Amino acid sequence: MDLESLRGADVPLPAGRMVTADEGDGGTQPLWLSDGPAPFGLWGRIRAAHPRTGLWPLLLEPLDGHEDFRPWGSGELFPGTSRPADHEPATVLARWWDDCVSTGEDDDGPAVTAPYGRAWPGLAPGRTPVEDPGRLADEHADALLSFGAEARLGLVEAVSGAEALVVTGWSGPVNHAGTGEIAAVVADWERRFGARVFAVGFDTLRLSVAAPPATVEEALPVAAEHVAFCPDNLWQGSVKDLAEYAERLAGADVWTFWWD
């Protein structure tokens, strides 16, 4: 990882260190992590320099209550998994949807996922961004820090935020799917909806979205993708069904996910 490339782009870095992954093959250093909280405004400067440096910034959030800043500071990372290009997003989403509606927490699963029931609706159409995806991601990164989030700055050598999820060895969705498959869907959302990864936690993910669905009707198939991608957003969330989820999704320019 060439940190000097950032200094050449006149981007000052705070104190930090390379993190050695203690899982997988061992000895790999997939991540640079700041020693303290991420400085306000720096995420966007690093993101803007990405075409020159190849370094993608992440706001990294820890597991609550752990002094060693798990999993980032503790090195609980699994680099070397499959890459986004190894998976077809439509295929993995269809499989996850089938698993999700077949193992709902009660017998009302098809009603909860109406109007689709158990039938996978297919991928939602992509949309044209209404604003610059990079600048929107910058704004949401700063907004997260302004709310006092306990986040440090991470740097990953990756072509995109989706790729960065795999390069770091993040395993947040391990109880649902492999990170390579998750990253493949995120990469597809980068293309279809102007999504950008700006924050990652122990088992959470935050995306800015420059081309969100504008209406509930447009949001319904996107909501189905979300439920396949992260069933806990529906089954353990604060919404009663897919229709209510779609109502909240319409016009939303941040997507958040949490895996149990």
C-alpha atoms as one frame of an Amber mdcrd trajectory, in Angstrom:
protein
   0.000   0.000   0.000   1.538   3.265  -1.143   0.636   5.811   1.534   3.131
   8.217   0.018   0.778   8.574  -2.959  -1.672  10.367  -0.688   0.972  12.713
   0.590   1.844  13.397  -3.017  -1.795  14.349  -3.539  -1.445  16.754  -0.581
  -3.692  14.700   1.701  -2.332  14.668   5.263  -2.887  11.439   7.151  -3.331
  11.185  10.923  -1.222   8.751  12.922  -2.041   5.148  12.113  -0.698   1.674
  11.413  -0.978  -1.264   9.073  -3.186  -4.033  10.462  -2.020  -7.625  10.140
  -4.796 -10.145   9.590  -4.566 -12.950  12.123  -6.954 -15.180  10.157  -6.631
 -16.998   6.839  -3.054 -17.404   5.621  -1.774 -14.953   8.219   0.819 -12.229
   7.769  -1.262 -10.244   5.272  -1.687  -6.529   5.924  -4.865  -5.593   4.035
  -5.726  -2.430   5.925  -4.286   0.822   7.224  -6.127   2.037  10.361  -5.917
   5.426  12.055  -4.962   5.392  15.726  -7.768   7.742  16.685 -11.131   8.992
  15.418 -11.431   9.764  11.717 -10.831  13.496  11.082 -13.841  15.373   9.782
 -13.613  16.134   6.057 -10.693  13.808   5.292 -12.767  10.929   3.886 -13.859
  13.020   0.913 -10.349  14.226   0.117  -9.051  10.667   0.054 -12.016   9.489
  -2.021 -11.387  12.267  -4.542  -7.729  11.196  -4.796  -8.654   7.528  -5.342
  -8.214   7.597  -9.165  -4.562   8.614  -8.602  -3.742   6.609  -5.468  -5.884
   3.468  -5.727  -6.696   3.806  -2.011 -10.357   3.584  -1.010 -11.295   5.176
   2.342 -13.651   3.556   4.845 -15.119   4.809   8.077 -14.634   1.771  10.291
 -16.964   1.238  13.240 -16.195  -1.217  16.050 -18.199  -3.822  17.884 -19.736
  -2.001  20.840 -17.931  -2.224  24.155 -14.635  -3.670  22.922 -11.473  -1.710
  23.691  -9.453  -3.430  20.942 -11.684  -1.921  18.235 -12.897  -5.275  16.892
 -12.557  -6.502  14.240 -10.316  -3.849  12.722  -7.840  -3.152  15.483  -7.779
  -6.776  16.609  -6.994  -8.082  13.126 -10.006 -10.426  12.954  -9.948 -10.256
   9.186 -10.166 -12.943   6.501  -8.514 -11.657   3.299  -8.249 -13.918   0.289
 -11.931 -14.714  -0.219 -13.598 -14.649  -3.644 -13.912 -11.349  -5.525 -17.071
  -9.601  -6.792 -16.343 -10.634 -10.388 -16.544 -14.296  -9.336 -20.308 -14.041
  -8.737 -23.395 -13.111 -10.753 -25.516 -10.686  -8.652 -28.853 -11.772 -10.140
 -28.095 -15.405  -9.370 -27.012 -14.912  -5.770 -29.915 -12.558  -5.012 -32.427
 -15.061  -6.405 -30.929 -17.823  -4.262 -30.931 -15.668  -1.144 -34.541 -14.621
  -1.775 -35.607 -18.246  -2.020 -33.798 -19.052   1.223 -35.295 -15.998   2.922
 -38.947 -16.578   2.048 -38.626 -20.324   2.663 -37.316 -19.838   6.209 -39.338
 -16.844   7.412 -39.807 -16.607  11.143 -43.519 -17.456  10.929 -46.107 -18.847
   8.544 -46.950 -15.391   7.230 -43.789 -15.150   5.106 -45.566 -14.854   1.705
 -47.902 -12.197   3.120 -44.993 -10.233   4.567 -43.249 -10.238   1.193 -46.370
  -9.338  -0.838 -46.911  -8.510  -3.679 -44.215 -11.040  -4.580 -44.874 -13.734
  -2.013 -42.353 -16.498  -2.650 -41.709 -15.471  -6.283 -38.407 -13.678  -6.932
 -39.232 -10.493  -8.908 -35.839 -10.192 -10.579 -33.465  -7.258 -10.525 -34.895
  -3.766 -10.266 -34.134  -1.416 -13.159 -31.182   0.888 -12.650 -31.625   4.635
 -12.361 -29.673   7.728 -13.382 -27.939   9.486 -10.464 -29.568  12.754  -9.455
 -26.269  14.007  -8.032 -22.588  13.114  -8.134 -22.146   9.738  -6.347 -18.726
  10.627  -4.980 -19.732  13.975  -3.514 -22.849  12.439  -1.964 -20.686   9.793
  -0.300 -18.431  12.567   1.028 -21.441  14.300   2.566 -22.702  11.172   4.266
 -19.272  10.297   5.617 -19.058  13.727   7.237 -22.650  13.469   8.458 -21.889
  10.181  10.209 -18.910  11.743  11.970 -20.926  14.816  12.912 -23.343  12.585
  14.836 -20.472  11.413  17.012 -20.003   7.946  15.537 -17.062   6.047  16.995
 -15.311   5.554  13.686 -11.699   5.437  12.619 -10.314   5.988   9.155  -9.348
   2.924   7.162  -7.496   2.761   3.853  -7.683  -0.180   1.475  -5.973  -0.708
  -1.859  -9.023  -1.485  -3.997 -10.693  -0.381  -7.230 -13.971   0.421  -5.442
 -15.759   0.305  -2.132 -17.303  -3.050  -3.063 -13.872  -4.497  -3.747 -12.590
  -3.010  -0.484 -15.011  -5.183   1.491 -13.238  -8.275   0.189  -9.705  -6.897
   0.321 -10.024  -6.037   4.017 -11.218  -9.537   4.851 -14.420  -8.234   6.441
 -16.723 -11.077   7.530 -19.743  -9.200   8.895 -22.413 -11.085   6.907 -20.815
 -14.522   7.477 -24.008 -15.981   8.988 -25.856 -15.146   5.768 -23.385 -15.197
   2.884 -19.753 -14.937   1.862 -18.232 -11.502   1.555 -17.387 -12.065  -2.113
 -21.057 -12.588  -2.933 -22.095  -9.599  -0.827 -19.478  -7.467  -2.592 -20.740
  -8.630  -5.997 -24.202  -7.251  -5.221 -22.745  -4.016  -3.840 -20.688  -3.620
  -7.030 -23.877  -4.061  -9.052 -25.610  -1.409  -6.927 -22.652   0.878  -7.584
 -23.472   0.560 -11.285 -27.280   0.588 -11.121 -27.931   3.055  -8.288 -24.761
   5.105  -7.859 -24.117   3.429  -4.493 -20.837   4.020  -2.667 -19.500   2.227
   0.414 -18.551   4.782   3.061 -18.787   2.987   6.422 -18.393  -0.597   7.625
 -18.862  -2.040  11.100 -18.353  -5.422  12.734 -21.586  -6.621  11.093 -22.980
  -3.447   9.526 -22.670  -1.690   6.185 -23.569   1.846   5.088 -23.956   2.926
   1.463 -24.719   6.332  -0.008 -27.074   6.105  -2.982 -27.098   8.769  -5.690
 -29.878   7.150  -7.747 -32.446   5.804  -5.272 -35.933   4.666  -6.320 -38.189
   7.713  -6.379 -41.582   6.141  -5.693 -42.930   3.240  -3.653 -43.691   1.393
  -6.870 -40.076   1.744  -8.003 -38.861   0.885  -4.511 -40.701  -2.461  -4.204
 -38.296  -4.549  -6.340 -35.335  -2.752  -4.733 -36.779  -3.629  -1.333 -36.916
  -7.263  -2.426 -33.216  -7.078  -3.284 -32.513  -5.628   0.167 -34.414  -8.433
   1.880 -32.519 -11.067  -0.098 -29.233  -9.269   0.608 -29.894  -8.747   4.326
 -32.998 -10.582   5.629 -32.512  -9.126   9.115 -33.502  -5.714   7.729 -37.030
  -7.133   7.412 -37.359 -10.087   9.766 -35.675  -8.312  12.702 -36.262  -4.706
  11.658 -38.887  -2.149  12.624 -41.104  -2.661   9.563 -43.954  -5.160   9.342
 -43.706  -6.091   5.667 -42.048  -5.457   2.326 -44.519  -2.708   1.383 -43.640
  -0.670   4.473 -39.963  -1.263   3.817 -40.432   0.068   0.272 -42.158   3.184
   1.616 -39.084   3.979   3.700 -36.757   3.182   0.822 -38.354   5.554  -1.705
 -36.097   8.590  -2.066 -33.648   7.384   0.618 -30.067   8.241  -0.314 -28.507
   6.081   2.432 -28.916   2.312   2.694 -27.928   0.589   5.921 -27.639  -3.125
   6.619 -27.138  -5.251   9.722 -26.573  -8.998   9.933 -27.284 -10.949  13.107
